[in-house]
mmCIF file with all atom_site columns, C-alpha atoms in Angstrom:
data_model
loop_
_atom_site.group_PDB
_atom_site.id
_atom_site.type_symbol
_atom_site.label_atom_id
_atom_site.label_alt_id
_atom_site.label_comp_id
_atom_site.label_asym_id
_atom_site.label_entity_id
_atom_site.label_seq_id
_atom_site.pdbx_PDB_ins_code
_atom_site.Cartn_x
_atom_site.Cartn_y
_atom_site.Cartn_z
_atom_site.occupancy
_atom_site.B_iso_or_equiv
_atom_site.pdbx_formal_charge
_atom_site.auth_seq_id
_atom_site.auth_comp_id
_atom_site.auth_asym_id
_atom_site.auth_atom_id
_atom_site.pdbx_PDB_model_num
ATOM 1   C CA . UNK A 1 1   ? 130.072 -150.541 -28.856  1.00 60.00 ? 1   UNK A CA 1
ATOM 2   C CA . UNK A 1 2   ? 131.040 -149.644 -32.506  1.00 73.00 ? 2   UNK A CA 1
ATOM 3   C CA . UNK A 1 3   ? 134.100 -151.033 -33.970  1.00 81.00 ? 3   UNK A CA 1
ATOM 4   C CA . UNK A 1 4   ? 136.764 -148.705 -34.402  1.00 90.00 ? 4   UNK A CA 1
ATOM 5   C CA . UNK A 1 5   ? 138.105 -148.916 -38.011  1.00 93.00 ? 5   UNK A CA 1
ATOM 6   C CA . UNK A 1 6   ? 140.207 -147.320 -40.333  1.00 94.00 ? 6   UNK A CA 1
ATOM 7   C CA . UNK A 1 7   ? 139.121 -148.470 -43.996  1.00 95.00 ? 7   UNK A CA 1
ATOM 8   C CA . UNK A 1 8   ? 141.054 -147.714 -47.189  1.00 96.00 ? 8   UNK A CA 1
ATOM 9   C CA . UNK A 1 9   ? 140.599 -148.416 -50.647  1.00 96.00 ? 9   UNK A CA 1
ATOM 10  C CA . UNK A 1 10  ? 143.539 -148.722 -52.953  1.00 95.00 ? 10  UNK A CA 1
ATOM 11  C CA . UNK A 1 11  ? 143.996 -149.929 -56.675  1.00 94.00 ? 11  UNK A CA 1
ATOM 12  C CA . UNK A 1 12  ? 146.849 -151.395 -58.167  1.00 94.00 ? 12  UNK A CA 1
ATOM 13  C CA . UNK A 1 13  ? 147.176 -151.803 -61.893  1.00 92.00 ? 13  UNK A CA 1
ATOM 14  C CA . UNK A 1 14  ? 150.021 -152.672 -64.206  1.00 91.00 ? 14  UNK A CA 1
ATOM 15  C CA . UNK A 1 15  ? 150.305 -153.925 -67.911  1.00 90.00 ? 15  UNK A CA 1
ATOM 16  C CA . UNK A 1 16  ? 151.144 -157.456 -68.683  1.00 89.00 ? 16  UNK A CA 1
ATOM 17  C CA . UNK A 1 17  ? 152.033 -158.887 -72.075  1.00 89.00 ? 17  UNK A CA 1
ATOM 18  C CA . UNK A 1 18  ? 148.899 -160.984 -73.631  1.00 88.00 ? 18  UNK A CA 1
ATOM 19  C CA . UNK A 1 19  ? 149.648 -164.900 -73.616  1.00 91.00 ? 19  UNK A CA 1
ATOM 20  C CA . UNK A 1 20  ? 146.545 -166.372 -75.204  1.00 92.00 ? 20  UNK A CA 1
ATOM 21  C CA . UNK A 1 21  ? 144.953 -165.855 -78.460  1.00 92.00 ? 21  UNK A CA 1
ATOM 22  C CA . UNK A 1 22  ? 141.129 -166.479 -79.225  1.00 93.00 ? 22  UNK A CA 1
ATOM 23  C CA . UNK A 1 23  ? 140.301 -166.953 -82.768  1.00 95.00 ? 23  UNK A CA 1
ATOM 24  C CA . UNK A 1 24  ? 136.699 -166.655 -84.251  1.00 95.00 ? 24  UNK A CA 1
ATOM 25  C CA . UNK A 1 25  ? 135.775 -167.819 -87.690  1.00 96.00 ? 25  UNK A CA 1
ATOM 26  C CA . UNK A 1 26  ? 132.379 -166.796 -89.049  1.00 96.00 ? 26  UNK A CA 1
ATOM 27  C CA . UNK A 1 27  ? 130.815 -167.967 -92.445  1.00 96.00 ? 27  UNK A CA 1
ATOM 28  C CA . UNK A 1 28  ? 127.759 -166.820 -94.022  1.00 96.00 ? 28  UNK A CA 1
ATOM 29  C CA . UNK A 1 29  ? 125.470 -168.010 -96.904  1.00 97.00 ? 29  UNK A CA 1
ATOM 30  C CA . UNK A 1 30  ? 122.071 -167.265 -98.501  1.00 97.00 ? 30  UNK A CA 1
ATOM 31  C CA . UNK A 1 31  ? 119.695 -169.382 -100.007 1.00 96.00 ? 31  UNK A CA 1
ATOM 32  C CA . UNK A 1 32  ? 115.800 -169.538 -100.974 1.00 96.00 ? 32  UNK A CA 1
ATOM 33  C CA . UNK A 1 33  ? 116.028 -172.944 -98.951  1.00 96.00 ? 33  UNK A CA 1
ATOM 34  C CA . UNK A 1 34  ? 116.583 -172.893 -95.016  1.00 95.00 ? 34  UNK A CA 1
ATOM 35  C CA . UNK A 1 35  ? 118.399 -176.208 -94.912  1.00 94.00 ? 35  UNK A CA 1
ATOM 36  C CA . UNK A 1 36  ? 120.416 -175.062 -98.146  1.00 96.00 ? 36  UNK A CA 1
ATOM 37  C CA . UNK A 1 37  ? 121.578 -172.068 -96.379  1.00 96.00 ? 37  UNK A CA 1
ATOM 38  C CA . UNK A 1 38  ? 122.581 -173.751 -93.269  1.00 96.00 ? 38  UNK A CA 1
ATOM 39  C CA . UNK A 1 39  ? 124.648 -176.592 -95.528  1.00 96.00 ? 39  UNK A CA 1
ATOM 40  C CA . UNK A 1 40  ? 126.476 -173.647 -97.468  1.00 96.00 ? 40  UNK A CA 1
ATOM 41  C CA . UNK A 1 41  ? 127.459 -171.560 -94.287  1.00 97.00 ? 41  UNK A CA 1
ATOM 42  C CA . UNK A 1 42  ? 128.717 -174.923 -92.998  1.00 96.00 ? 42  UNK A CA 1
ATOM 43  C CA . UNK A 1 43  ? 130.701 -176.029 -95.927  1.00 96.00 ? 43  UNK A CA 1
ATOM 44  C CA . UNK A 1 44  ? 132.232 -172.372 -96.046  1.00 96.00 ? 44  UNK A CA 1
ATOM 45  C CA . UNK A 1 45  ? 133.115 -172.679 -92.391  1.00 96.00 ? 45  UNK A CA 1
ATOM 46  C CA . UNK A 1 46  ? 134.771 -176.204 -92.576  1.00 96.00 ? 46  UNK A CA 1
ATOM 47  C CA . UNK A 1 47  ? 137.122 -174.766 -95.200  1.00 95.00 ? 47  UNK A CA 1
ATOM 48  C CA . UNK A 1 48  ? 138.801 -172.586 -92.598  1.00 95.00 ? 48  UNK A CA 1
ATOM 49  C CA . UNK A 1 49  ? 138.462 -175.101 -89.889  1.00 96.00 ? 49  UNK A CA 1
ATOM 50  C CA . UNK A 1 50  ? 140.239 -177.678 -91.828  1.00 96.00 ? 50  UNK A CA 1
ATOM 51  C CA . UNK A 1 51  ? 143.139 -175.118 -92.877  1.00 95.00 ? 51  UNK A CA 1
ATOM 52  C CA . UNK A 1 52  ? 143.481 -174.117 -89.119  1.00 96.00 ? 52  UNK A CA 1
ATOM 53  C CA . UNK A 1 53  ? 143.648 -177.944 -88.185  1.00 96.00 ? 53  UNK A CA 1
ATOM 54  C CA . UNK A 1 54  ? 146.414 -178.396 -90.572  1.00 95.00 ? 54  UNK A CA 1
ATOM 55  C CA . UNK A 1 55  ? 148.321 -175.711 -88.751  1.00 94.00 ? 55  UNK A CA 1
ATOM 56  C CA . UNK A 1 56  ? 147.823 -177.890 -85.434  1.00 96.00 ? 56  UNK A CA 1
ATOM 57  C CA . UNK A 1 57  ? 145.034 -175.735 -83.989  1.00 97.00 ? 57  UNK A CA 1
ATOM 58  C CA . UNK A 1 58  ? 141.563 -177.587 -83.390  1.00 96.00 ? 58  UNK A CA 1
ATOM 59  C CA . UNK A 1 59  ? 138.382 -175.216 -83.796  1.00 97.00 ? 59  UNK A CA 1
ATOM 60  C CA . UNK A 1 60  ? 135.105 -176.039 -81.999  1.00 97.00 ? 60  UNK A CA 1
ATOM 61  C CA . UNK A 1 61  ? 131.607 -175.103 -83.359  1.00 96.00 ? 61  UNK A CA 1
ATOM 62  C CA . UNK A 1 62  ? 130.120 -172.326 -81.311  1.00 95.00 ? 62  UNK A CA 1
ATOM 63  C CA . UNK A 1 63  ? 126.829 -171.561 -83.012  1.00 94.00 ? 63  UNK A CA 1
ATOM 64  C CA . UNK A 1 64  ? 124.553 -171.383 -85.653  1.00 94.00 ? 64  UNK A CA 1
ATOM 65  C CA . UNK A 1 65  ? 122.059 -168.795 -86.442  1.00 95.00 ? 65  UNK A CA 1
ATOM 66  C CA . UNK A 1 66  ? 119.510 -168.563 -89.450  1.00 96.00 ? 66  UNK A CA 1
ATOM 67  C CA . UNK A 1 67  ? 117.402 -165.268 -90.325  1.00 96.00 ? 67  UNK A CA 1
ATOM 68  C CA . UNK A 1 68  ? 114.969 -164.823 -92.944  1.00 95.00 ? 68  UNK A CA 1
ATOM 69  C CA . UNK A 1 69  ? 115.345 -162.653 -95.912  1.00 96.00 ? 69  UNK A CA 1
ATOM 70  C CA . UNK A 1 70  ? 112.297 -160.621 -96.724  1.00 95.00 ? 70  UNK A CA 1
ATOM 71  C CA . UNK A 1 71  ? 110.827 -158.514 -99.467  1.00 93.00 ? 71  UNK A CA 1
ATOM 72  C CA . UNK A 1 72  ? 108.416 -156.606 -97.474  1.00 93.00 ? 72  UNK A CA 1
ATOM 73  C CA . UNK A 1 73  ? 106.481 -159.386 -95.557  1.00 93.00 ? 73  UNK A CA 1
ATOM 74  C CA . UNK A 1 74  ? 107.220 -162.040 -97.864  1.00 94.00 ? 74  UNK A CA 1
ATOM 75  C CA . UNK A 1 75  ? 110.187 -164.278 -96.932  1.00 94.00 ? 75  UNK A CA 1
ATOM 76  C CA . UNK A 1 76  ? 112.341 -164.867 -100.041 1.00 96.00 ? 76  UNK A CA 1
ATOM 77  C CA . UNK A 1 77  ? 115.161 -166.720 -98.417  1.00 96.00 ? 77  UNK A CA 1
ATOM 78  C CA . UNK A 1 78  ? 117.505 -167.310 -95.449  1.00 97.00 ? 78  UNK A CA 1
ATOM 79  C CA . UNK A 1 79  ? 120.870 -165.987 -94.363  1.00 97.00 ? 79  UNK A CA 1
ATOM 80  C CA . UNK A 1 80  ? 122.674 -168.657 -92.101  1.00 97.00 ? 80  UNK A CA 1
ATOM 81  C CA . UNK A 1 81  ? 125.845 -167.897 -90.133  1.00 97.00 ? 81  UNK A CA 1
ATOM 82  C CA . UNK A 1 82  ? 128.083 -170.332 -88.810  1.00 97.00 ? 82  UNK A CA 1
ATOM 83  C CA . UNK A 1 83  ? 130.799 -169.642 -86.058  1.00 97.00 ? 83  UNK A CA 1
ATOM 84  C CA . UNK A 1 84  ? 133.717 -171.508 -85.070  1.00 97.00 ? 84  UNK A CA 1
ATOM 85  C CA . UNK A 1 85  ? 136.329 -170.722 -82.246  1.00 97.00 ? 85  UNK A CA 1
ATOM 86  C CA . UNK A 1 86  ? 139.768 -171.768 -81.146  1.00 97.00 ? 86  UNK A CA 1
ATOM 87  C CA . UNK A 1 87  ? 142.155 -170.667 -78.354  1.00 95.00 ? 87  UNK A CA 1
ATOM 88  C CA . UNK A 1 88  ? 145.788 -171.222 -77.983  1.00 96.00 ? 88  UNK A CA 1
ATOM 89  C CA . UNK A 1 89  ? 148.695 -169.807 -76.109  1.00 95.00 ? 89  UNK A CA 1
ATOM 90  C CA . UNK A 1 90  ? 150.147 -166.778 -78.241  1.00 93.00 ? 90  UNK A CA 1
ATOM 91  C CA . UNK A 1 91  ? 152.927 -167.906 -80.383  1.00 92.00 ? 91  UNK A CA 1
ATOM 92  C CA . UNK A 1 92  ? 153.368 -165.217 -83.317  1.00 89.00 ? 92  UNK A CA 1
ATOM 93  C CA . UNK A 1 93  ? 154.414 -167.955 -85.886  1.00 91.00 ? 93  UNK A CA 1
ATOM 94  C CA . UNK A 1 94  ? 151.276 -170.038 -85.044  1.00 93.00 ? 94  UNK A CA 1
ATOM 95  C CA . UNK A 1 95  ? 149.054 -167.004 -85.315  1.00 93.00 ? 95  UNK A CA 1
ATOM 96  C CA . UNK A 1 96  ? 150.428 -165.859 -88.467  1.00 90.00 ? 96  UNK A CA 1
ATOM 97  C CA . UNK A 1 97  ? 150.120 -169.551 -89.910  1.00 92.00 ? 97  UNK A CA 1
ATOM 98  C CA . UNK A 1 98  ? 146.384 -169.774 -88.752  1.00 93.00 ? 98  UNK A CA 1
ATOM 99  C CA . UNK A 1 99  ? 145.550 -166.199 -90.488  1.00 92.00 ? 99  UNK A CA 1
ATOM 100 C CA . UNK A 1 100 ? 147.121 -167.412 -93.719  1.00 90.00 ? 100 UNK A CA 1
ATOM 101 C CA . UNK A 1 101 ? 145.170 -170.472 -93.424  1.00 91.00 ? 101 UNK A CA 1
ATOM 102 C CA . UNK A 1 102 ? 141.895 -168.870 -92.974  1.00 92.00 ? 102 UNK A CA 1
ATOM 103 C CA . UNK A 1 103 ? 142.769 -166.067 -95.378  1.00 88.00 ? 103 UNK A CA 1
ATOM 104 C CA . UNK A 1 104 ? 142.153 -168.793 -98.000  1.00 86.00 ? 104 UNK A CA 1
ATOM 105 C CA . UNK A 1 105 ? 138.584 -169.163 -97.120  1.00 90.00 ? 105 UNK A CA 1
ATOM 106 C CA . UNK A 1 106 ? 135.536 -167.125 -97.821  1.00 92.00 ? 106 UNK A CA 1
ATOM 107 C CA . UNK A 1 107 ? 135.128 -166.535 -93.956  1.00 94.00 ? 107 UNK A CA 1
ATOM 108 C CA . UNK A 1 108 ? 135.531 -163.517 -91.967  1.00 92.00 ? 108 UNK A CA 1
ATOM 109 C CA . UNK A 1 109 ? 137.748 -163.703 -88.704  1.00 91.00 ? 109 UNK A CA 1
ATOM 110 C CA . UNK A 1 110 ? 138.308 -162.335 -85.546  1.00 89.00 ? 110 UNK A CA 1
ATOM 111 C CA . UNK A 1 111 ? 141.437 -162.259 -83.178  1.00 90.00 ? 111 UNK A CA 1
ATOM 112 C CA . UNK A 1 112 ? 141.135 -161.027 -79.690  1.00 88.00 ? 112 UNK A CA 1
ATOM 113 C CA . UNK A 1 113 ? 144.159 -161.467 -77.060  1.00 89.00 ? 113 UNK A CA 1
ATOM 114 C CA . UNK A 1 114 ? 143.780 -162.108 -73.141  1.00 87.00 ? 114 UNK A CA 1
ATOM 115 C CA . UNK A 1 115 ? 145.774 -163.119 -70.198  1.00 87.00 ? 115 UNK A CA 1
ATOM 116 C CA . UNK A 1 116 ? 145.528 -166.707 -69.368  1.00 87.00 ? 116 UNK A CA 1
ATOM 117 C CA . UNK A 1 117 ? 148.086 -166.550 -66.580  1.00 86.00 ? 117 UNK A CA 1
ATOM 118 C CA . UNK A 1 118 ? 146.434 -165.650 -63.242  1.00 85.00 ? 118 UNK A CA 1
ATOM 119 C CA . UNK A 1 119 ? 149.606 -164.901 -61.361  1.00 89.00 ? 119 UNK A CA 1
ATOM 120 C CA . UNK A 1 120 ? 149.303 -161.227 -62.710  1.00 87.00 ? 120 UNK A CA 1
ATOM 121 C CA . UNK A 1 121 ? 146.124 -160.900 -60.866  1.00 86.00 ? 121 UNK A CA 1
ATOM 122 C CA . UNK A 1 122 ? 147.411 -162.321 -57.774  1.00 89.00 ? 122 UNK A CA 1
ATOM 123 C CA . UNK A 1 123 ? 150.345 -159.924 -57.894  1.00 91.00 ? 123 UNK A CA 1
ATOM 124 C CA . UNK A 1 124 ? 147.961 -156.882 -58.232  1.00 91.00 ? 124 UNK A CA 1
ATOM 125 C CA . UNK A 1 125 ? 145.928 -158.110 -55.188  1.00 91.00 ? 125 UNK A CA 1
ATOM 126 C CA . UNK A 1 126 ? 149.049 -158.591 -53.057  1.00 94.00 ? 126 UNK A CA 1
ATOM 127 C CA . UNK A 1 127 ? 150.341 -154.774 -54.122  1.00 95.00 ? 127 UNK A CA 1
ATOM 128 C CA . UNK A 1 128 ? 146.901 -153.341 -53.482  1.00 94.00 ? 128 UNK A CA 1
ATOM 129 C CA . UNK A 1 129 ? 146.418 -154.899 -50.021  1.00 94.00 ? 129 UNK A CA 1
ATOM 130 C CA . UNK A 1 130 ? 150.134 -153.951 -49.052  1.00 95.00 ? 130 UNK A CA 1
ATOM 131 C CA . UNK A 1 131 ? 149.406 -150.578 -50.371  1.00 96.00 ? 131 UNK A CA 1
ATOM 132 C CA . UNK A 1 132 ? 146.130 -150.362 -48.225  1.00 95.00 ? 132 UNK A CA 1
ATOM 133 C CA . UNK A 1 133 ? 147.989 -151.189 -45.058  1.00 96.00 ? 133 UNK A CA 1
ATOM 134 C CA . UNK A 1 134 ? 150.616 -148.616 -45.659  1.00 96.00 ? 134 UNK A CA 1
ATOM 135 C CA . UNK A 1 135 ? 148.077 -145.790 -46.234  1.00 96.00 ? 135 UNK A CA 1
ATOM 136 C CA . UNK A 1 136 ? 145.945 -147.154 -43.052  1.00 95.00 ? 136 UNK A CA 1
ATOM 137 C CA . UNK A 1 137 ? 149.237 -146.703 -41.236  1.00 96.00 ? 137 UNK A CA 1
ATOM 138 C CA . UNK A 1 138 ? 149.770 -143.258 -42.259  1.00 96.00 ? 138 UNK A CA 1
ATOM 139 C CA . UNK A 1 139 ? 146.418 -142.378 -41.343  1.00 95.00 ? 139 UNK A CA 1
ATOM 140 C CA . UNK A 1 140 ? 146.619 -144.204 -37.835  1.00 94.00 ? 140 UNK A CA 1
ATOM 141 C CA . UNK A 1 141 ? 149.961 -142.354 -37.165  1.00 94.00 ? 141 UNK A CA 1
ATOM 142 C CA . UNK A 1 142 ? 148.618 -138.965 -38.191  1.00 95.00 ? 142 UNK A CA 1
ATOM 143 C CA . UNK A 1 143 ? 145.401 -139.559 -35.721  1.00 93.00 ? 143 UNK A CA 1
ATOM 144 C CA . UNK A 1 144 ? 148.074 -140.597 -32.960  1.00 93.00 ? 144 UNK A CA 1
ATOM 145 C CA . UNK A 1 145 ? 146.535 -144.243 -32.850  1.00 94.00 ? 145 UNK A CA 1
ATOM 146 C CA . UNK A 1 146 ? 148.045 -147.582 -33.455  1.00 95.00 ? 146 UNK A CA 1
ATOM 147 C CA . UNK A 1 147 ? 146.764 -149.858 -36.213  1.00 94.00 ? 147 UNK A CA 1
ATOM 148 C CA . UNK A 1 148 ? 145.544 -153.338 -35.475  1.00 93.00 ? 148 UNK A CA 1
ATOM 149 C CA . UNK A 1 149 ? 144.901 -156.456 -37.588  1.00 94.00 ? 149 UNK A CA 1
ATOM 150 C CA . UNK A 1 150 ? 142.863 -156.329 -40.705  1.00 93.00 ? 150 UNK A CA 1
ATOM 151 C CA . UNK A 1 151 ? 139.198 -157.402 -39.931  1.00 93.00 ? 151 UNK A CA 1
ATOM 152 C CA . UNK A 1 152 ? 137.810 -156.956 -43.604  1.00 92.00 ? 152 UNK A CA 1
ATOM 153 C CA . UNK A 1 153 ? 138.709 -157.158 -47.248  1.00 92.00 ? 153 UNK A CA 1
ATOM 154 C CA . UNK A 1 154 ? 136.899 -156.753 -50.329  1.00 92.00 ? 154 UNK A CA 1
ATOM 155 C CA . UNK A 1 155 ? 138.130 -156.587 -53.814  1.00 85.00 ? 155 UNK A CA 1
ATOM 156 C CA . UNK A 1 156 ? 137.272 -155.932 -57.520  1.00 84.00 ? 156 UNK A CA 1
ATOM 157 C CA . UNK A 1 157 ? 139.096 -157.096 -60.360  1.00 76.00 ? 157 UNK A CA 1
ATOM 158 C CA . UNK A 1 158 ? 139.266 -156.020 -63.806  1.00 70.00 ? 158 UNK A CA 1
ATOM 159 C CA . UNK A 1 159 ? 141.431 -156.660 -67.049  1.00 61.00 ? 159 UNK A CA 1
ATOM 160 C CA . UNK A 1 160 ? 141.172 -155.503 -70.698  1.00 55.00 ? 160 UNK A CA 1
ATOM 161 C CA . UNK A 1 161 ? 142.154 -156.753 -74.026  1.00 48.00 ? 161 UNK A CA 1
ATOM 162 C CA . UNK A 1 162 ? 141.798 -155.513 -77.691  1.00 46.00 ? 162 UNK A CA 1
ATOM 163 C CA . UNK A 1 163 ? 139.647 -157.465 -80.223  1.00 46.00 ? 163 UNK A CA 1
ATOM 164 C CA . UNK A 1 164 ? 140.736 -156.992 -83.729  1.00 44.00 ? 164 UNK A CA 1
ATOM 165 C CA . UNK A 1 165 ? 138.339 -158.111 -86.626  1.00 43.00 ? 165 UNK A CA 1
ATOM 166 C CA . UNK A 1 166 ? 139.375 -158.274 -90.071  1.00 41.00 ? 166 UNK A CA 1
ATOM 167 C CA . UNK A 1 167 ? 138.245 -159.805 -93.480  1.00 40.00 ? 167 UNK A CA 1
ATOM 168 C CA . UNK A 1 168 ? 139.888 -162.899 -95.067  1.00 38.00 ? 168 UNK A CA 1
ATOM 169 C CA . UNK A 1 169 ? 142.349 -160.847 -97.321  1.00 40.00 ? 169 UNK A CA 1
ATOM 170 C CA . UNK A 1 170 ? 145.821 -160.048 -95.585  1.00 46.00 ? 170 UNK A CA 1
ATOM 171 C CA . UNK A 1 171 ? 147.880 -157.542 -97.158  1.00 48.00 ? 171 UNK A CA 1
ATOM 172 C CA . UNK A 1 172 ? 151.562 -156.960 -96.357  1.00 49.00 ? 172 UNK A CA 1
ATOM 173 C CA . UNK A 1 173 ? 152.115 -157.617 -92.479  1.00 50.00 ? 173 UNK A CA 1
ATOM 174 C CA . UNK A 1 174 ? 148.553 -157.327 -91.320  1.00 58.00 ? 174 UNK A CA 1
ATOM 175 C CA . UNK A 1 175 ? 149.253 -159.622 -88.720  1.00 66.00 ? 175 UNK A CA 1
ATOM 176 C CA . UNK A 1 176 ? 147.601 -158.349 -85.218  1.00 72.00 ? 176 UNK A CA 1
ATOM 177 C CA . UNK A 1 177 ? 150.516 -157.996 -82.353  1.00 77.00 ? 177 UNK A CA 1
ATOM 178 C CA . UNK A 1 178 ? 148.940 -158.098 -78.928  1.00 82.00 ? 178 UNK A CA 1
ATOM 179 C CA . UNK A 1 179 ? 148.752 -155.206 -76.896  1.00 82.00 ? 179 UNK A CA 1
ATOM 180 C CA . UNK A 1 180 ? 149.505 -155.213 -73.157  1.00 85.00 ? 180 UNK A CA 1
ATOM 181 C CA . UNK A 1 181 ? 146.549 -156.272 -70.961  1.00 86.00 ? 181 UNK A CA 1
ATOM 182 C CA . UNK A 1 182 ? 145.643 -154.070 -68.154  1.00 87.00 ? 182 UNK A CA 1
ATOM 183 C CA . UNK A 1 183 ? 145.362 -156.071 -64.911  1.00 88.00 ? 183 UNK A CA 1
ATOM 184 C CA . UNK A 1 184 ? 143.626 -153.908 -62.193  1.00 89.00 ? 184 UNK A CA 1
ATOM 185 C CA . UNK A 1 185 ? 142.792 -155.012 -58.453  1.00 90.00 ? 185 UNK A CA 1
ATOM 186 C CA . UNK A 1 186 ? 140.886 -152.749 -56.275  1.00 93.00 ? 186 UNK A CA 1
ATOM 187 C CA . UNK A 1 187 ? 140.758 -153.815 -52.143  1.00 94.00 ? 187 UNK A CA 1
ATOM 188 C CA . UNK A 1 188 ? 138.898 -152.018 -49.490  1.00 95.00 ? 188 UNK A CA 1
ATOM 189 C CA . UNK A 1 189 ? 140.455 -153.039 -46.354  1.00 95.00 ? 189 UNK A CA 1
ATOM 190 C CA . UNK A 1 190 ? 139.175 -152.263 -42.860  1.00 94.00 ? 190 UNK A CA 1
ATOM 191 C CA . UNK A 1 191 ? 141.681 -152.400 -39.971  1.00 94.00 ? 191 UNK A CA 1
ATOM 192 C CA . UNK A 1 192 ? 140.850 -152.247 -36.291  1.00 94.00 ? 192 UNK A CA 1
ATOM 193 C CA . UNK A 1 193 ? 142.376 -149.493 -34.350  1.00 93.00 ? 193 UNK A CA 1
ATOM 194 C CA . UNK A 1 194 ? 144.040 -150.433 -30.994  1.00 89.00 ? 194 UNK A CA 1
#
């Protein structure tokens, strides 16, 4: 016998203040020698890393890449890129001090904001399930049947933040302010019909 179900999909979304900063520092250097390019990129990066450390934020090495420079088919040198990252809970004063520190280096840097607090997603899941039950109840009532228990639920979640990249020079009040992060939870709920 086929199950008699009412299946409803609902989405709950809301914007929440960003609470976490991801700081990325990138240093590049070129040289005719592979090792020299790598060493120079590391030296440039360490200036920024030490400056950020003085603010109280630890950065960690996230990668290095070295590519060749060519004149036609002939290798003329190497370009090394060194990447460091740090993450910390958003505090405008700490972020401003970090960006001031990095701007004194020859590095490029990027800032992105995210939402570390998972309670926002939990809130949206609950809201979506409640909304799905209410919609299913309306459908059941309109169909002249009684809504039963929840027998199946699936969900999809999503959130988005904004990434901002900037060169090492900061003019005026160019410090990024985080935009609110959109949190969206979609549930598909199947209820028995009694």
